[in-house]
Short mmCIF file of C-alpha atoms and ligand atoms in Angstrom, two decimals:
data_model
loop_
_atom_site.label_atom_id
_atom_site.label_comp_id
_atom_site.label_asym_id
_atom_site.label_seq_id
_atom_site.Cartn_x
_atom_site.Cartn_y
_atom_site.Cartn_z
CA MET A 1166 117.53 141.38 71.69
CA LYS A 1167 115.63 140.67 68.48
CA ALA A 1168 114.33 143.24 65.99
CA CYS A 1169 110.96 142.67 64.32
CA VAL A 1170 110.47 144.46 61.02
CA ASP A 1171 107.28 144.81 59.01
CA ILE A 1172 107.72 146.22 55.48
CA GLY A 1173 104.65 147.15 53.48
CA GLY A 1174 104.05 149.30 50.45
CA THR A 1175 102.99 152.24 52.58
CA LYS A 1176 104.87 151.91 55.87
CA VAL A 1177 107.80 150.29 57.62
CA ALA A 1178 107.41 149.36 61.29
CA VAL A 1179 110.13 148.14 63.65
CA SER A 1180 109.91 146.89 67.22
CA LEU A 1181 112.18 145.06 69.64
CA ALA A 1182 111.64 141.93 71.68
CA GLU A 1183 113.78 140.49 74.44
CA ASP A 1184 114.99 136.96 73.75
CA GLY A 1185 112.31 134.44 74.59
CA ARG A 1186 109.62 137.05 75.22
CA LYS A 1187 106.41 137.61 73.22
CA GLU A 1188 106.29 141.30 73.96
CA LEU A 1189 106.97 143.96 71.33
CA GLN A 1190 108.58 147.16 72.57
CA ALA A 1191 109.73 150.60 71.35
CA ARG A 1192 107.73 150.51 68.11
CA GLN A 1193 108.94 152.88 65.38
CA ALA A 1194 107.12 153.46 62.09
CA GLU A 1195 107.62 155.63 59.01
CA PRO A 1196 106.29 155.79 55.45
CA THR A 1197 108.29 153.31 53.35
CA ALA A 1198 111.44 154.91 51.85
CA LYS A 1199 111.05 155.18 48.08
CA GLU A 1200 113.78 157.63 47.07
CA GLY A 1201 117.54 157.33 46.70
CA ALA A 1202 119.56 154.17 46.13
CA PRO A 1203 117.98 150.68 45.97
CA ASP A 1204 119.21 150.03 49.53
CA ALA A 1205 117.15 152.93 50.92
CA VAL A 1206 114.63 150.62 52.62
CA ALA A 1207 117.42 148.59 54.26
CA GLN A 1208 119.09 151.81 55.47
CA GLN A 1209 115.72 152.98 56.82
CA VAL A 1210 115.22 149.70 58.68
CA MET A 1211 118.66 149.95 60.32
CA ARG A 1212 118.00 153.57 61.31
CA LEU A 1213 114.63 152.62 62.85
CA ILE A 1214 116.23 149.73 64.76
CA ASP A 1215 118.82 152.19 66.12
CA ALA A 1216 115.99 154.55 67.14
CA ALA A 1217 114.09 151.73 68.87
CA CYS A 1218 117.25 150.76 70.79
CA ALA A 1219 117.75 154.39 71.84
CA GLN A 1220 114.14 154.62 73.02
CA LEU A 1221 114.53 151.45 75.06
CA GLY A 1222 117.93 152.51 76.40
CA VAL A 1223 119.81 149.48 75.10
CA PRO A 1224 122.96 149.51 72.93
CA ALA A 1225 122.33 149.06 69.19
CA ALA A 1226 124.87 146.24 69.27
CA SER A 1227 122.55 144.19 71.49
CA VAL A 1228 120.41 143.30 68.42
CA ASP A 1229 121.66 139.91 67.25
CA GLY A 1230 118.73 138.74 65.14
CA VAL A 1231 116.25 140.36 62.76
CA GLY A 1232 112.97 138.98 61.45
CA VAL A 1233 111.54 140.75 58.41
CA SER A 1234 107.95 140.25 57.33
CA ALA A 1235 107.60 141.92 53.94
CA ALA A 1236 105.19 142.38 51.07
CA GLY A 1237 106.35 140.29 48.12
CA PRO A 1238 107.15 139.11 45.63
CA PHE A 1239 110.85 138.48 46.23
CA ILE A 1240 113.82 137.85 44.01
CA LEU A 1241 117.12 136.36 45.24
CA ASP A 1242 120.54 137.89 44.55
CA ALA A 1243 123.51 135.79 43.40
CA GLY A 1244 124.23 134.84 47.02
CA GLY A 1245 120.64 133.81 47.73
CA ALA A 1246 119.75 136.91 49.77
CA VAL A 1247 116.20 138.24 49.44
CA GLU A 1248 115.47 141.45 47.55
CA LEU A 1249 111.99 142.94 47.37
CA ALA A 1250 110.35 143.17 43.94
CA THR A 1251 107.23 144.77 45.38
CA PRO A 1252 105.20 146.75 42.81
CA ASN A 1253 104.18 149.36 45.41
CA ILE A 1254 107.82 150.04 46.36
CA CYS A 1255 109.90 149.55 43.19
CA GLY A 1256 109.16 152.11 40.49
CA GLY A 1257 111.26 150.36 37.84
CA LEU A 1258 108.84 147.43 37.56
CA ALA A 1259 105.83 149.11 35.99
CA GLY A 1260 107.68 152.18 34.66
CA PRO A 1261 107.11 155.92 35.11
CA ALA A 1262 103.32 155.65 34.60
CA ARG A 1263 103.10 154.08 38.07
CA GLY A 1264 104.23 157.40 39.58
CA LEU A 1265 106.82 156.10 42.08
CA PRO A 1266 109.85 158.36 42.70
CA ASN A 1267 112.48 155.70 41.87
CA ASP A 1268 113.54 153.36 39.08
CA TRP A 1269 114.39 150.38 41.27
CA THR A 1270 113.70 146.94 39.85
CA SER A 1271 114.29 145.55 43.35
CA ALA A 1272 115.01 146.85 46.84
CA VAL A 1273 117.92 145.06 48.50
CA ILE A 1274 117.08 144.10 52.06
CA GLU A 1275 118.59 140.88 53.40
CA ALA A 1276 122.26 141.34 52.41
CA PRO A 1277 122.88 144.68 54.19
CA LEU A 1278 120.96 143.54 57.29
CA ARG A 1279 122.92 140.29 57.38
CA ARG A 1280 126.22 142.18 57.19
CA ARG A 1281 125.28 144.17 60.27
CA TYR A 1282 123.21 141.79 62.42
CA GLY A 1283 124.27 138.28 61.40
CA ARG A 1284 121.09 136.32 61.87
CA VAL A 1285 118.37 137.61 59.52
CA ARG A 1286 115.27 135.93 58.15
CA VAL A 1287 113.10 137.59 55.51
CA GLU A 1288 109.74 136.07 54.62
CA ASN A 1289 106.59 137.08 52.83
CA ASP A 1290 104.02 138.55 55.23
CA ALA A 1291 101.63 135.62 54.86
CA VAL A 1292 104.45 133.13 55.50
CA SER A 1293 105.45 135.09 58.60
CA ALA A 1294 101.84 135.05 59.78
CA LEU A 1295 101.73 131.29 59.21
CA GLU A 1296 104.72 130.90 61.53
CA ALA A 1297 103.06 133.12 64.15
CA GLU A 1298 99.84 131.09 63.94
CA ARG A 1299 101.83 127.83 64.28
CA ARG A 1300 103.64 129.14 67.34
CA TRP A 1301 100.89 131.04 69.17
CA GLY A 1302 97.63 130.83 67.23
CA ALA A 1303 95.14 128.47 65.59
CA LEU A 1304 97.78 126.20 63.98
CA GLN A 1305 99.65 125.10 67.13
CA GLY A 1306 100.80 121.49 67.03
CA LEU A 1307 100.00 121.02 63.33
CA ASP A 1308 102.55 119.95 60.70
CA HIS A 1309 100.29 120.26 57.62
CA CYS A 1310 98.56 123.61 57.52
CA ALA A 1311 98.16 126.97 55.82
CA TYR A 1312 97.48 130.57 56.70
CA VAL A 1313 95.34 132.57 54.29
CA THR A 1314 94.83 136.32 54.56
CA TRP A 1315 91.73 137.80 52.90
CA SER A 1316 92.33 141.52 53.02
CA THR A 1317 93.32 144.27 50.56
CA GLY A 1318 95.06 141.36 48.84
CA VAL A 1319 94.95 137.58 49.21
CA GLY A 1320 98.10 135.95 50.60
CA VAL A 1321 98.97 132.39 51.59
CA GLY A 1322 101.64 130.72 53.74
CA LEU A 1323 102.08 126.96 53.51
CA CYS A 1324 103.50 124.28 55.82
CA VAL A 1325 103.84 120.60 54.83
CA ASP A 1326 105.50 117.87 56.90
CA GLY A 1327 106.39 120.50 59.50
CA ARG A 1328 108.35 122.59 57.00
CA THR A 1329 107.40 126.04 55.78
CA LEU A 1330 107.48 126.03 51.99
CA ARG A 1331 109.74 128.66 50.36
CA GLY A 1332 110.20 127.84 46.64
CA LYS A 1333 112.84 128.90 44.12
CA GLY A 1334 112.57 132.60 44.94
CA GLY A 1335 111.04 132.55 48.41
CA ASN A 1336 107.60 133.05 46.84
CA ALA A 1337 105.78 129.79 47.63
CA GLY A 1338 102.18 130.60 48.59
CA HIS A 1339 101.31 133.24 45.98
CA ALA A 1340 98.07 131.33 45.42
CA GLY A 1341 96.09 134.59 45.48
CA HIS A 1342 97.35 134.95 41.92
CA SER A 1343 96.03 131.57 40.77
CA PHE A 1344 92.93 131.16 38.61
CA VAL A 1345 89.88 129.28 39.85
CA ALA A 1346 87.05 130.89 37.84
CA ASP A 1347 86.29 132.04 34.29
CA ASP A 1348 85.14 135.47 35.37
CA ASP A 1349 87.60 137.73 33.55
CA ASN A 1350 85.74 140.99 33.15
CA GLN A 1351 87.71 144.23 33.09
CA HIS A 1352 86.88 145.09 36.70
CA ALA A 1353 88.81 142.03 37.88
CA LEU A 1354 92.28 143.43 37.15
CA CYS A 1355 94.73 142.36 39.86
CA GLY A 1356 97.69 144.51 40.93
CA CYS A 1357 99.95 141.78 39.50
CA GLY A 1358 98.58 142.34 35.98
CA ASN A 1359 96.39 139.22 35.84
CA VAL A 1360 92.72 139.62 35.03
CA GLY A 1361 90.36 137.37 36.95
CA ASP A 1362 92.76 135.69 39.37
CA VAL A 1363 91.55 135.07 42.94
CA GLU A 1364 92.87 138.37 44.29
CA GLY A 1365 91.49 140.24 41.28
CA LEU A 1366 88.05 138.78 42.02
CA VAL A 1367 87.66 138.77 45.81
CA ALA A 1368 90.25 141.01 47.53
CA GLY A 1369 88.90 143.98 49.45
CA ASN A 1370 89.71 146.51 46.72
CA ALA A 1371 88.35 144.13 44.04
CA ILE A 1372 85.01 143.88 45.85
CA GLU A 1373 84.70 147.66 45.87
CA ARG A 1374 85.73 147.94 42.20
CA ARG A 1375 83.46 145.15 40.97
CA PHE A 1376 80.34 145.82 42.99
CA GLY A 1377 80.55 149.54 43.75
CA MET A 1378 80.57 149.25 47.54
CA PRO A 1379 83.08 148.46 50.27
CA ALA A 1380 83.23 144.90 51.61
CA ALA A 1381 81.77 146.03 54.97
CA GLN A 1382 78.67 147.44 53.26
CA LEU A 1383 78.22 144.41 51.02
CA PHE A 1384 78.47 141.88 53.85
CA GLY A 1385 76.30 144.05 56.11
CA ALA A 1386 73.55 143.93 53.48
CA ALA A 1387 74.00 140.17 53.11
CA ARG A 1388 73.68 139.75 56.87
CA ALA A 1389 70.43 141.75 56.74
CA GLY A 1390 69.07 139.33 54.14
CA ASP A 1391 69.44 141.46 51.00
CA ALA A 1392 69.07 139.01 48.09
CA ARG A 1393 71.56 140.67 45.71
CA ALA A 1394 74.19 141.00 48.45
CA LEU A 1395 73.70 137.35 49.41
CA GLY A 1396 74.14 136.33 45.77
CA ILE A 1397 77.38 138.33 45.48
CA THR A 1398 78.59 136.87 48.79
CA ASP A 1399 77.97 133.33 47.51
CA GLY A 1400 79.97 134.13 44.36
CA LEU A 1401 82.91 135.49 46.39
CA VAL A 1402 82.79 132.51 48.76
CA ARG A 1403 82.79 130.10 45.81
CA VAL A 1404 86.03 131.64 44.48
CA MET A 1405 87.77 131.73 47.88
CA GLY A 1406 86.35 128.29 48.77
CA ARG A 1407 87.81 126.78 45.59
CA LEU A 1408 91.20 128.24 46.43
CA LEU A 1409 91.03 126.76 49.95
CA TYR A 1410 89.84 123.38 48.67
CA ASN A 1411 92.63 123.32 46.05
CA LEU A 1412 95.22 124.02 48.76
CA VAL A 1413 93.81 121.30 51.03
CA VAL A 1414 93.81 118.56 48.38
CA THR A 1415 97.08 119.60 46.73
CA LEU A 1416 99.05 119.63 49.99
CA ASP A 1417 96.93 117.26 52.15
CA LEU A 1418 96.42 119.88 54.85
CA GLN A 1419 94.86 119.44 58.31
CA ARG A 1420 93.73 122.99 58.96
CA VAL A 1421 93.71 126.45 57.43
CA SER A 1422 93.85 129.57 59.59
CA LEU A 1423 92.12 132.58 58.06
CA GLY A 1424 92.95 136.20 58.77
CA GLY A 1425 92.84 139.59 57.10
CA SER A 1426 90.35 142.40 57.58
CA VAL A 1427 87.79 141.23 55.00
CA PHE A 1428 87.56 137.82 56.64
CA LEU A 1429 87.94 138.76 60.31
CA HIS A 1430 85.32 141.52 60.20
CA ASN A 1431 82.82 139.13 58.59
CA ARG A 1432 83.81 135.74 59.97
CA ASP A 1433 80.27 134.94 61.21
CA LEU A 1434 79.00 135.21 57.65
CA LEU A 1435 82.01 133.79 55.78
CA LEU A 1436 83.45 130.96 57.91
CA PRO A 1437 80.48 128.53 57.70
CA ARG A 1438 80.02 129.23 54.00
CA LEU A 1439 83.72 128.62 53.27
CA GLN A 1440 83.71 125.44 55.36
CA ALA A 1441 80.78 124.21 53.23
CA GLN A 1442 83.00 124.56 50.14
CA ILE A 1443 85.40 122.00 51.66
CA ASP A 1444 83.03 119.56 53.34
CA GLY A 1445 81.81 116.55 51.40
CA ARG A 1446 84.26 116.89 48.52
CA LEU A 1447 86.75 114.01 48.22
CA PRO A 1448 86.29 112.89 51.84
CA ALA A 1449 89.55 110.89 51.92
CA LEU A 1450 91.35 114.23 51.84
CA THR A 1451 88.87 116.65 53.39
CA GLN A 1452 87.23 114.74 56.24
CA GLY A 1453 87.98 116.51 59.50
CA VAL A 1454 89.72 119.42 57.78
CA ARG A 1455 88.69 122.58 59.58
CA LEU A 1456 88.92 126.21 58.64
CA ALA A 1457 89.57 128.44 61.65
CA ALA A 1458 89.73 132.17 62.30
CA ALA A 1459 93.29 133.30 63.07
CA GLY A 1460 94.00 132.57 66.74
CA LEU A 1461 95.99 135.80 67.00
CA GLY A 1462 93.11 137.70 65.40
CA GLU A 1463 93.91 141.23 64.29
CA GLN A 1464 97.32 140.97 66.01
CA VAL A 1465 98.65 138.26 63.72
CA GLY A 1466 100.57 140.88 61.70
CA ASP A 1467 102.20 142.28 64.84
CA TYR A 1468 103.67 138.91 65.79
CA ALA A 1469 104.53 137.77 62.26
CA ALA A 1470 108.09 139.14 62.20
CA LEU A 1471 108.73 138.04 65.79
CA ALA A 1472 107.83 134.45 64.86
CA LEU A 1473 110.71 134.45 62.35
CA VAL A 1474 113.36 135.06 65.03
CA ALA A 1475 111.67 133.85 68.24
ZN1 ZN B 2478 97.19 138.69 40.87
#
């Protein structure tokens, strides 16, 4: 039996899957633990796995592998095990002004899980989604590809030569925090502290902050032909399109799968416009490169952790 764990800033979800099956069972979810010792999240995960086993009527000892899809960024401990340095979880990063009820600078996760379950793999949520898309979705059979989520934030998972990229701290793919435009006005403050990076300019919450309306309303107006909304849409697509183009030519990718609520709810409007940002530029690298909506659609997050241990 494998345990699939999804850790976000607001909730932790756990489900179980039988070996070799793509079916998630006995789902348990709670608000993310943010009080107590820095291993509180790991303790919560183990308790939820126990609860899922009890619900399914299987012994807790039957879990012999755990996949963890988590909001980043990560740091590694001296033994190379992942700890979460997530600003929405660890109150010690931004200080008391952030209002979190702890002073953690990181939340240990991999080491305690490894001690109990043996086989554990912790990856950033976009990297986990990349693996799910390669296994079951729009990236099947491809060795040079990326997954990009355009949602509350902007996250990226990267695969080159058939290998998922990890980097020195397990953070490869944080391209949402790269700069592709000069627009650095005060409304483009990203949660990471940057002003005017991609996420600060185009993420769901940035759209609302910069233009005074939710993404759904903006893109609805654009679809109806509203000139101002179409102009804003073109500006957002130019920023995201540059990010996608930069990924394609830097890593020589074949395909990029796109997910996340901002993209998936507006794919009719956004997909052709984003593709146009790739096409025709440096044909030796971009000819035939296709952008695709996530094959797993809205369920890509559900299968992300499973892909790490399947
Ligand atoms: Zn940022």
